[in-house]
Coordinates of C-alpha atoms and ligand atoms in Angstrom, one line a residue:
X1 CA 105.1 27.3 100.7
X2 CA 105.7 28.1 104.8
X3 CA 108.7 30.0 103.2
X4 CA 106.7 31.9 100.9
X5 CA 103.7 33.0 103.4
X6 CA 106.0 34.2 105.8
X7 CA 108.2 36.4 103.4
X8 CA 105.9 37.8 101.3
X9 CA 105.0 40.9 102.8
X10 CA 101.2 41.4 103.2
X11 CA 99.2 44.0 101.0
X12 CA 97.4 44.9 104.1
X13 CA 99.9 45.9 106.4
X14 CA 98.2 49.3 107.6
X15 CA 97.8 47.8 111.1
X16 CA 95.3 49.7 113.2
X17 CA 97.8 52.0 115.1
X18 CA 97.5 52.3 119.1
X19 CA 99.9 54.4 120.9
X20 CA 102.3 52.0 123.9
X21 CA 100.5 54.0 126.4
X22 CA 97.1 52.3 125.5
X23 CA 98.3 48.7 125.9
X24 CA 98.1 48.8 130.3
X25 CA 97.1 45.3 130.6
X26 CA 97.8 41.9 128.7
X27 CA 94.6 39.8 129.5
X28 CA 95.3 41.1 132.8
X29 CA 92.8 41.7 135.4
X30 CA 92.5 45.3 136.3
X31 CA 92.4 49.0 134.8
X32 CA 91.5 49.4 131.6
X33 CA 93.1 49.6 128.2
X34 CA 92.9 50.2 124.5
X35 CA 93.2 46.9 122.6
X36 CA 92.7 47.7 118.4
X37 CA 90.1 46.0 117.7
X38 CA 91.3 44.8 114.1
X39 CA 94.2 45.0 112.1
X40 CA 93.8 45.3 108.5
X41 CA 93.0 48.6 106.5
X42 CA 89.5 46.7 105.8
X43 CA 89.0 47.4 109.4
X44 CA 90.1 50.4 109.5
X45 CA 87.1 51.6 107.1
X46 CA 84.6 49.9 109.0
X47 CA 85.3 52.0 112.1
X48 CA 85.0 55.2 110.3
X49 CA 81.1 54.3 110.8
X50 CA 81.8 52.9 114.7
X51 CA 84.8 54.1 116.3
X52 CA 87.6 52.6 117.9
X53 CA 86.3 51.9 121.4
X54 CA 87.8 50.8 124.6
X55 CA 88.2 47.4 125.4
X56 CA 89.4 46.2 128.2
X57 CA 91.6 43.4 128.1
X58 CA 91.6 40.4 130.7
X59 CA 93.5 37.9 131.8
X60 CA 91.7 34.9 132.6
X61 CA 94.8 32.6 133.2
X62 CA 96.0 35.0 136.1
X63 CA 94.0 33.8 139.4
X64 CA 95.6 36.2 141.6
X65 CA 93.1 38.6 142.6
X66 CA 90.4 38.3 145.4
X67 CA 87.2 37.8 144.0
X68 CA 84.5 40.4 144.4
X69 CA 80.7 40.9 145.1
X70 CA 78.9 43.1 143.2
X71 CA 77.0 45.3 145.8
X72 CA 74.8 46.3 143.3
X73 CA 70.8 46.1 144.1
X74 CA 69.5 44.5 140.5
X75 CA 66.5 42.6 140.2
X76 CA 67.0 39.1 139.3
X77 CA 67.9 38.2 135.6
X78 CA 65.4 36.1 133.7
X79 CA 68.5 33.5 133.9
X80 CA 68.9 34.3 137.9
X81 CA 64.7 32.9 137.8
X82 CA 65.2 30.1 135.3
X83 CA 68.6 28.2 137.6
X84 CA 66.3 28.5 140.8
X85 CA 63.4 27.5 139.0
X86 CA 65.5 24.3 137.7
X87 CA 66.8 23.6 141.3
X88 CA 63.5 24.1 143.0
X89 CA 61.7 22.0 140.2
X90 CA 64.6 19.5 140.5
X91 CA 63.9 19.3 144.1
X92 CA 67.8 19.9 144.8
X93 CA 71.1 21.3 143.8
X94 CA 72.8 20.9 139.9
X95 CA 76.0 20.2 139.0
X96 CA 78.4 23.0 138.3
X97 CA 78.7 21.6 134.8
X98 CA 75.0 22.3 134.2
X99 CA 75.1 25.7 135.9
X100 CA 78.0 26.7 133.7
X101 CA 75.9 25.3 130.3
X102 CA 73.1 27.6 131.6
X103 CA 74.9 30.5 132.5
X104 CA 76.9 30.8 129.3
X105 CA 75.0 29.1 126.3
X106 CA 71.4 29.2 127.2
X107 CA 69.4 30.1 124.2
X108 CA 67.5 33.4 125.8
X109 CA 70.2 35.0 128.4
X110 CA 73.4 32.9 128.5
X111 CA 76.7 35.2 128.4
X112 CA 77.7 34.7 125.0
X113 CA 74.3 34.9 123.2
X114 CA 73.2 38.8 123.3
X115 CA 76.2 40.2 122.9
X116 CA 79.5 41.0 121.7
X117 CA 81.9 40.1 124.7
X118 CA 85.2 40.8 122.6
X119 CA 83.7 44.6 121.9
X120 CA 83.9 48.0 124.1
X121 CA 81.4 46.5 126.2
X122 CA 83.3 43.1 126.7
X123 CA 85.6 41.5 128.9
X124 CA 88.4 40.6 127.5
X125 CA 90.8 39.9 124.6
X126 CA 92.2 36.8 122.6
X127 CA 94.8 35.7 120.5
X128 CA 93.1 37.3 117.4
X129 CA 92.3 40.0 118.4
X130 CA 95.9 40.7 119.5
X131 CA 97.0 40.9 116.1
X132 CA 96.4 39.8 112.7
X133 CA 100.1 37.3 112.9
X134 CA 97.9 34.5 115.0
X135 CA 95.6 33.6 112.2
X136 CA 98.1 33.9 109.4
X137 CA 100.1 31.5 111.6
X138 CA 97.4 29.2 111.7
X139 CA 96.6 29.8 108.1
X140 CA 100.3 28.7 107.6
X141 CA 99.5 25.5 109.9
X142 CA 96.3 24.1 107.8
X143 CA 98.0 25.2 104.3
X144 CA 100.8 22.6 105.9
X145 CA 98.3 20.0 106.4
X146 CA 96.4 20.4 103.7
X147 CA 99.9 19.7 101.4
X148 CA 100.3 16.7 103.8
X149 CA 96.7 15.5 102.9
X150 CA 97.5 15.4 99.3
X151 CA 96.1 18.8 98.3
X152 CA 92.6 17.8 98.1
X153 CA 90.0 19.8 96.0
X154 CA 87.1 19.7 98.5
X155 CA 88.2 20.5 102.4
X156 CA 85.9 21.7 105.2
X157 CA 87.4 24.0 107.3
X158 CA 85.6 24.3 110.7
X159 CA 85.8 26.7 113.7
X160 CA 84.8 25.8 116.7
X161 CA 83.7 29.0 118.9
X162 CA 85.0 31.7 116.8
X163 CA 84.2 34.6 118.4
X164 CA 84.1 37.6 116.1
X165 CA 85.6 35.4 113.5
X166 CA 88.9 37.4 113.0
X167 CA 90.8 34.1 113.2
X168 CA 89.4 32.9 109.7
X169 CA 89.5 36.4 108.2
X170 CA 93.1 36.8 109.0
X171 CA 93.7 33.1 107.8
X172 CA 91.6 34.1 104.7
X173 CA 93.7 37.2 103.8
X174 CA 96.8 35.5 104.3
X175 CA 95.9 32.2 102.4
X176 CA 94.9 34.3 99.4
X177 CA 97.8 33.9 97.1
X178 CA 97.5 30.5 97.6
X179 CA 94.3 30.0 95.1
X180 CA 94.6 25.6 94.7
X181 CA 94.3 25.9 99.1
X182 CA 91.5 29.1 99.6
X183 CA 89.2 27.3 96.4
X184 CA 89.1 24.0 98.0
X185 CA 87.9 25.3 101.1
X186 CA 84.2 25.0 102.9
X187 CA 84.0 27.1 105.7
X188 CA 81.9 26.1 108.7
X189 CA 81.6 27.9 111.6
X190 CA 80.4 26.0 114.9
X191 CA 79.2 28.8 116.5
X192 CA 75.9 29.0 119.3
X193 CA 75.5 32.7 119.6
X194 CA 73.3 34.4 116.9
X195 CA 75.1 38.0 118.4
X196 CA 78.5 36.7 117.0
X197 CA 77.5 34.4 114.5
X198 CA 75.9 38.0 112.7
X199 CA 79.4 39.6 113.6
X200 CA 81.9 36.6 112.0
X201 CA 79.1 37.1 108.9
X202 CA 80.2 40.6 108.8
X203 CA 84.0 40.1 109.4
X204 CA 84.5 37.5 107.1
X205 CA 83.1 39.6 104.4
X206 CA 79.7 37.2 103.4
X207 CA 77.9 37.7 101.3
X208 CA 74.5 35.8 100.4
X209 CA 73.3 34.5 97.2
X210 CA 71.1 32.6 95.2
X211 CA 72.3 29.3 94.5
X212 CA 73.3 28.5 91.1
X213 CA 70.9 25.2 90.5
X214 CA 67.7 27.5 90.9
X215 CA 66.5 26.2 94.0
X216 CA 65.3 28.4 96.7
X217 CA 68.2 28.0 99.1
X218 CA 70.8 30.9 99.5
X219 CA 74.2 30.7 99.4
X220 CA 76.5 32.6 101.4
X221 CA 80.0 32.9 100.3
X222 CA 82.9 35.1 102.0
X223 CA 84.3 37.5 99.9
X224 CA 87.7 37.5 101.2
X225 CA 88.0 33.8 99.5
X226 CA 85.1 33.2 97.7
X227 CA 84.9 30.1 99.9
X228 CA 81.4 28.9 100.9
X229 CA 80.3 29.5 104.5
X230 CA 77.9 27.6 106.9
X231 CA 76.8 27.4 110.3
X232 CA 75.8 25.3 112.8
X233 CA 75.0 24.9 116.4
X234 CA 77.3 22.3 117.2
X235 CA 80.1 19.8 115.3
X236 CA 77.5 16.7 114.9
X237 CA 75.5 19.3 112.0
X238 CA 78.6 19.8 110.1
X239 CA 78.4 17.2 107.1
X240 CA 81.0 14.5 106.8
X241 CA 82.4 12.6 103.5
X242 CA 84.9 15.5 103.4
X243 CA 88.6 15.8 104.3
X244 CA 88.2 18.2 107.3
X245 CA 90.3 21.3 109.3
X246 CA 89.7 21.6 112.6
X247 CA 90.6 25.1 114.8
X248 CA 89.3 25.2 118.1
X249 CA 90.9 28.5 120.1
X250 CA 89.5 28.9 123.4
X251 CA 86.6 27.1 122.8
X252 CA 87.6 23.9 125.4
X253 CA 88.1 26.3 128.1
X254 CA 84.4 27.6 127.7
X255 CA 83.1 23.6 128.2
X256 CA 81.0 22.7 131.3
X257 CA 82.9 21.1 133.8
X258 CA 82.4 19.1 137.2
X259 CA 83.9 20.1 140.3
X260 CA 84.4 17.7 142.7
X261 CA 86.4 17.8 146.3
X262 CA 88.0 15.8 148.9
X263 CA 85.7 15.2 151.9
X264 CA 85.7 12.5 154.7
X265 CA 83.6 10.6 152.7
X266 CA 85.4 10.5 150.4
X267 CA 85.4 12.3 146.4
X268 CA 82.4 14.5 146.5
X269 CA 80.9 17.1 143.8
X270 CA 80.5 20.3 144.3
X271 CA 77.0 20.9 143.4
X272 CA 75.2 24.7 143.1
X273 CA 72.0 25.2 145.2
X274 CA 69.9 28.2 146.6
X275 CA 70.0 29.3 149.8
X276 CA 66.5 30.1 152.1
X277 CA 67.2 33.9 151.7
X278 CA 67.3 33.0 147.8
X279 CA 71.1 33.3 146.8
X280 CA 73.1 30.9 145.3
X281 CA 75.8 28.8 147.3
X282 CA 77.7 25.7 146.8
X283 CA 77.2 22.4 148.3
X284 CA 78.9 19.5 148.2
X285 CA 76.6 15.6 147.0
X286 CA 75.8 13.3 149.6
X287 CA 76.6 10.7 147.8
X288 CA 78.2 10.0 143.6
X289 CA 76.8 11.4 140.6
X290 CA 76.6 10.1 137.6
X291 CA 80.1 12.8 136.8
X292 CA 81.9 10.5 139.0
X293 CA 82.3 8.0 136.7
X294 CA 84.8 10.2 134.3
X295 CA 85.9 11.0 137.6
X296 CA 87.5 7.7 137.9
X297 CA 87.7 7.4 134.1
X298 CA 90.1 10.6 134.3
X299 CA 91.5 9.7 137.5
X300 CA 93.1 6.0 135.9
X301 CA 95.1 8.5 133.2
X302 CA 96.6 10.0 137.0
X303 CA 99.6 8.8 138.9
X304 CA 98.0 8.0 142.5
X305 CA 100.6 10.2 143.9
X306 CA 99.5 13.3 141.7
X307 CA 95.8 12.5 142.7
X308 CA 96.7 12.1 146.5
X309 CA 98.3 15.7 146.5
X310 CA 94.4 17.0 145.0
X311 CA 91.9 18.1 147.1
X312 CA 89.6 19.2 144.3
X313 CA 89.5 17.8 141.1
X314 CA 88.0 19.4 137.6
X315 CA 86.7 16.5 134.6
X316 CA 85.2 18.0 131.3
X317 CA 83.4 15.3 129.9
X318 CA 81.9 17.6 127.0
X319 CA 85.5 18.2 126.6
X320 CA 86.5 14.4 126.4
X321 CA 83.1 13.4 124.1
X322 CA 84.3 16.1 121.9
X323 CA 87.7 15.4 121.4
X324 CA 86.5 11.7 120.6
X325 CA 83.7 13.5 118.5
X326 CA 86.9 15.3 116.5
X327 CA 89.2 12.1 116.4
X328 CA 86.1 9.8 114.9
X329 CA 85.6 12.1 112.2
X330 CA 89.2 12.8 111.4
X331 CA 90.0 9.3 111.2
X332 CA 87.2 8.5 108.9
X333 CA 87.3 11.3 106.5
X334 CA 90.9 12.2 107.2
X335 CA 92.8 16.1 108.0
X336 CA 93.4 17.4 111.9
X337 CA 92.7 19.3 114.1
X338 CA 94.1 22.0 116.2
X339 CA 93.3 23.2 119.7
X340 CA 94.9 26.1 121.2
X341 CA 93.9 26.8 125.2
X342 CA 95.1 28.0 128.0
X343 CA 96.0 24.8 130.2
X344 CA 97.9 22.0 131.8
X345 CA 99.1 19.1 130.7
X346 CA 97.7 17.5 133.4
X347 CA 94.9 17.2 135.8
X348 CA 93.2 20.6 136.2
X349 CA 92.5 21.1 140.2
X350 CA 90.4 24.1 140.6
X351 CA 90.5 26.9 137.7
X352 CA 86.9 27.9 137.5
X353 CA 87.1 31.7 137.2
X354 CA 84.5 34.3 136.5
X355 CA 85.3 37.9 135.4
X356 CA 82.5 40.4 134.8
X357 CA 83.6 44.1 134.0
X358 CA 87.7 43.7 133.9
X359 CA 87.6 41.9 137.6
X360 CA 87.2 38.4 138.7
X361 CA 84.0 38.0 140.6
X362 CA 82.3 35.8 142.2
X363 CA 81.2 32.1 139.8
X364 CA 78.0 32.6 141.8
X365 CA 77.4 36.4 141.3
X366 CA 74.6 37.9 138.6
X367 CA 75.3 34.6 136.6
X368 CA 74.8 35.5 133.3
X369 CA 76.5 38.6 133.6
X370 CA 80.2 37.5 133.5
X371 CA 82.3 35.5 131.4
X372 CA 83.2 31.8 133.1
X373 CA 86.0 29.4 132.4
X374 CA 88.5 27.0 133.1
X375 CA 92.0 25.8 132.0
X376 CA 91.6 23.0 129.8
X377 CA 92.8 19.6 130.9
X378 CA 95.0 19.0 127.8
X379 CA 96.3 15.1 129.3
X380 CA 92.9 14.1 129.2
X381 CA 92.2 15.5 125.8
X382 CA 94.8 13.2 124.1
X383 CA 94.1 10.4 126.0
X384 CA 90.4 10.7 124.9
X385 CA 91.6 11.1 121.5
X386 CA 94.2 7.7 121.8
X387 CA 91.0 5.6 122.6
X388 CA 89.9 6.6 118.5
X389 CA 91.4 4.6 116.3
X390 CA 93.5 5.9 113.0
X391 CA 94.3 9.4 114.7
X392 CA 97.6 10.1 116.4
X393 CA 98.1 13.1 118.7
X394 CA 100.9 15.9 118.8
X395 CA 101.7 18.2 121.9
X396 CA 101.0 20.1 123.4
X397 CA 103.7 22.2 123.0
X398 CA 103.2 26.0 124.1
X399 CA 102.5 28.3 122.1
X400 CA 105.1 30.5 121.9
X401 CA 107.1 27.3 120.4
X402 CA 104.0 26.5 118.3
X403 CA 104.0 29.9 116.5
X404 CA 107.8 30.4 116.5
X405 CA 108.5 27.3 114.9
X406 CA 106.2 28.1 112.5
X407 CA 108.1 31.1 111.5
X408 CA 106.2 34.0 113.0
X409 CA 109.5 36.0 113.7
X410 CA 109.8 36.0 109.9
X411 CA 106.9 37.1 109.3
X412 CA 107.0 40.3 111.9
X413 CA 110.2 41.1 110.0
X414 CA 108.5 41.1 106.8
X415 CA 106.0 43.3 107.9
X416 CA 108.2 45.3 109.8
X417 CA 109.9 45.9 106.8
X418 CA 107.3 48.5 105.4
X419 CA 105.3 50.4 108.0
X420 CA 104.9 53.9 110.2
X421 CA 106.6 53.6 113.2
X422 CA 103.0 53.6 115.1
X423 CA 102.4 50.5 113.0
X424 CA 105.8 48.6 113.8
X425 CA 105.1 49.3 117.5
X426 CA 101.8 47.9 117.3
X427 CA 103.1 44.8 115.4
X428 CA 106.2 44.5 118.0
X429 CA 103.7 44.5 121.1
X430 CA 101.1 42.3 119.3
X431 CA 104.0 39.7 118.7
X432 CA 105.1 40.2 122.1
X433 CA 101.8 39.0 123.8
X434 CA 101.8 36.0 121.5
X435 CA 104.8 34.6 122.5
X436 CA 106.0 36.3 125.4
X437 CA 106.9 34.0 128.6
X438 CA 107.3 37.4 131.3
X439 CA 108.1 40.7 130.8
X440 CA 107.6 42.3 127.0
X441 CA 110.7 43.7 126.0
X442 CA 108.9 46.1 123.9
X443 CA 106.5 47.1 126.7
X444 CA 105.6 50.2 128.1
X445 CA 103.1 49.9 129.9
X446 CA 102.3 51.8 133.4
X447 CA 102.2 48.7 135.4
X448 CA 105.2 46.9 136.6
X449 CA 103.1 43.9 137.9
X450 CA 102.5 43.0 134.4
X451 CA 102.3 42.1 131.4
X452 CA 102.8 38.9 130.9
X453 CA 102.5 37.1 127.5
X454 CA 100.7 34.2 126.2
X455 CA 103.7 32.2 124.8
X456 CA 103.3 29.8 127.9
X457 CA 100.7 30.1 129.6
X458 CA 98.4 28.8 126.2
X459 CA 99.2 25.8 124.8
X460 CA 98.6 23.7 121.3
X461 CA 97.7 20.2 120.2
X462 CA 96.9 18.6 117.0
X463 CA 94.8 15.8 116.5
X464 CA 95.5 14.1 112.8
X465 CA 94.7 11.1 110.9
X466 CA 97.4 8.8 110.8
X467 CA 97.9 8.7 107.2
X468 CA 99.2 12.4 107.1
X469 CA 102.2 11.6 109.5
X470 CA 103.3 14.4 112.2
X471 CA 102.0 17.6 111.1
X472 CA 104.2 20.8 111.4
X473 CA 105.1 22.0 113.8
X474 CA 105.4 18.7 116.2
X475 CA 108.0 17.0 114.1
Ligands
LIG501 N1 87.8 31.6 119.2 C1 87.4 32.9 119.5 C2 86.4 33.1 120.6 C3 86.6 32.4 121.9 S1 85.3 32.6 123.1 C4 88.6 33.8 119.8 O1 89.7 33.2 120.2 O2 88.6 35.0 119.8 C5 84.3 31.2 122.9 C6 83.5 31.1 121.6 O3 82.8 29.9 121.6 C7 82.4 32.2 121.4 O4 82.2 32.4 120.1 C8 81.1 31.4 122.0 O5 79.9 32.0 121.5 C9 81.4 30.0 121.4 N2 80.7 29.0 122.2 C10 80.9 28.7 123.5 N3 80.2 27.6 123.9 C11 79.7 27.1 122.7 C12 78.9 25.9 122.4 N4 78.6 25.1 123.4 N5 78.5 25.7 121.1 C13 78.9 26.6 120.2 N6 79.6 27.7 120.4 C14 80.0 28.0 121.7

């Protein structure tokens, strides 16, 4: 089958064409550039209505660059009033973790909520939205472990966090030859924003329905598939009994975390508060929070040496509870998971980053106004997964071996086989930023500093039950 997806050359091949001038920056913080926004001919005719914009693409992982202040006079944010209402209420500071919960998912004015941060107007760019290969190569990935599962006739297929759900379209339009995989599938997308859970509606091609047993409850069904699709604020509302497919991409790295530093006194955490003149500033706990204890819960899965080189220290306990969250589920009703991040294998010292219009800013500038995350601690996720019984855990490997062993070179030179020449350059420099380690080959770009790709710098881990054996690629 792997060799089968990979050859066969795609019916939608019309890539949306961008001249080498227009890709500047990989991810990379700084002057702007022109990212295609989609990739398929499908796309193509939805922009006759909106046309290609500008994005600007960022590149979170790169921590190089100062941060700035906005000098901008603004009155304060309904979100601005609502974090110093909850520390004056409170009677004191908040964890970063809560800050960062508030600042990017609350229901009214977090970042994600109102708007469409992968757009002209965003901040930066993903895997997906590179280029229509990642979520063909992920399709390839769950058709493996679906044929590993036994081919089962009723699958859930969940996203966590996705986006402007080009992932699952891509893996849709790629899967479709493959009718036994594409019918068994129900598609649910975990998804908090109602902004981009109207846009994955709209990229995935839904549309809604009556439902066949005369009841009065709709069903919406994408037409790229026909598979069902549901949504959900968070993993616990998806419904179990089924085999289940997991893809979180950049979804972990978007998880609260705590912050905590080396002081005299000892491991303290860092703790956000308001100042007399009314700004934000951080402050370190008199004494532990309840955090500390997956502190010292992620701290015993250390060596003491790597621990005694730290002098700040990042634990993601949503991170852990939902890794365990996955793992239960996966062992009980069987299938895997995949998580693709930019991270370490290993402790995570101090990667908190915000980026608001193309440049990192300050985490405690116009919260609400730019994106914040972290790398993702991937150690920690597979121990938290090891505590679950009846899963085992692959990786992480990165992701340029991830997607190379699971043929994506193939499948540019299929593609590449029938296409403009504006086409084949977009497909060469899309590849490039998926699995590049340092300089593109293929790049032309105005800026020597840069690019660099995403081959290393984001890595993958799969979470499966234990009856399926190693999935592909980990072997
Ligand atoms: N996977 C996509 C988008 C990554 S950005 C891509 O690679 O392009 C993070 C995504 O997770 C956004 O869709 C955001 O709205 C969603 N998200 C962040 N925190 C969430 C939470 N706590 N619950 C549900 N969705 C969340």
């Amino acid at each position: 089958m792997l060799r089968k997806f990979l050859l066969q050359a795609s019916t939608r091949r019309n890539f949306t064409a961008s001249s080498s001038s227009s890709f500047a920056f990989f991810r990379q913080c700084s002057s702007s550039s022109q990212i295609p926004n989609s990739h398929f001919v499908e796309h193509l005719e939805d922009s006759a209505e909106s046309p290609p914009s500008a994005t600007i693409s960022i590149d979170r992982t790169a921590l190089y660059n100062p941060p700035e202040h906005s000098h901008e006079q603004s009155a304060e944010s309904e979100l601005v009033k609502h974090l110093k209402n909850i520390i004056k209420f409170r009677g004191g500071p908040i964890t970063v973790a809560e800050y960062m919960e508030e600042v990017l998912t609350n229901p009214k004015a977090g970042y994600y909520i109102n708007r469409d941060v992968f757009g002209a107007d965003g901040d930066f760019i993903t895997s997906p939205e590179v280029s229509q290969m990642f979520g063909e190569m992920i399709g390839v990935w769950a058709m493996c472990l679906w044929e590993q599962m036994g081919k089962p006739n009723k699958v859930n297929l969940v996203e966590l966090g996705p986006g402007r759900g080009t992932l699952l379209a891509d893996l849709l339009r790629g899967a479709t030859k493959f009718k036994n995989f594409t019918d068994s599938l129900h598609i649910h997308m975990v998804e908090c924003s109602p902004t981009l859970q109207k846009l994955q509606y709209q990229n995935l091609k839904c549309m809604t329905e009556n439902s066949s047993d005369g009841n009065e409850e709709k069903r919406i069904k994408s037409t790229i598939a026909g598979a069902p699709v549901s949504w959900h604020a968070s993993l616990e509302q998806v419904p179990t009994g089924l085999p289940t497919i997991i893809v979180a991409h950049e979804f972990f790295d978007a998880l609260p975390l705590h912050q905590f530093q080396k002081a005299s006194r000892g491991w303290c955490e860092k703790m956000v508060d308001v100042t007399e003149n009314s700004s934000f500033r951080f402050v370190l706990s008199p004494q532990p929070t309840p955090a500390t204890l997956y502190l010292m819960k992620r701290c015993k899965w250390a060596d003491s040496e790597e621990i005694a080189k730290l002098d700040h220290i990042e634990v993601c306990p949503k991170a852990m509870d939902l890794t365990q969250e996955i793992s239960k589920r996966i062992g009980i009703d069987g299938g895997g998971a995949l998580i693709i991040d930019y991270g370490l294998n290993g402790i995570v010292s101090n990667s908190l980053q915000a980026i608001r219009k193309h440049k990192f800013v300050d985490i405690l500038d116009n919260p609400g106004s730019a994106d914040l995350s972290a790398y993702v601690d991937f150690a920690a996720i597979k121990h938290s997964a090891e505590e679950v019984s009846g899963v085992s855990v692959h990786g992480p490997m990165t992701q340029s071996q991830f997607l190379g062993s699971l043929g994506i070179n193939f499948r540019v030179e299929a593609l590449l086989e029938n296409c403009t020449e504006e086409q084949a350059e977009s497909l060469r420099t899309g590849y490039w930023r998926l699995v590049g380690e340092g300089e593109a080959p293929f790049w032309e770009g105005p800026d020597n500093q840069t690019p660099i790709g995403m081959g290393t710098r984001y890595l993958a881990m799969a979470i499966v039950n234990q009856k399926q054996g190693v999935p592909v690629p980990f072997q």
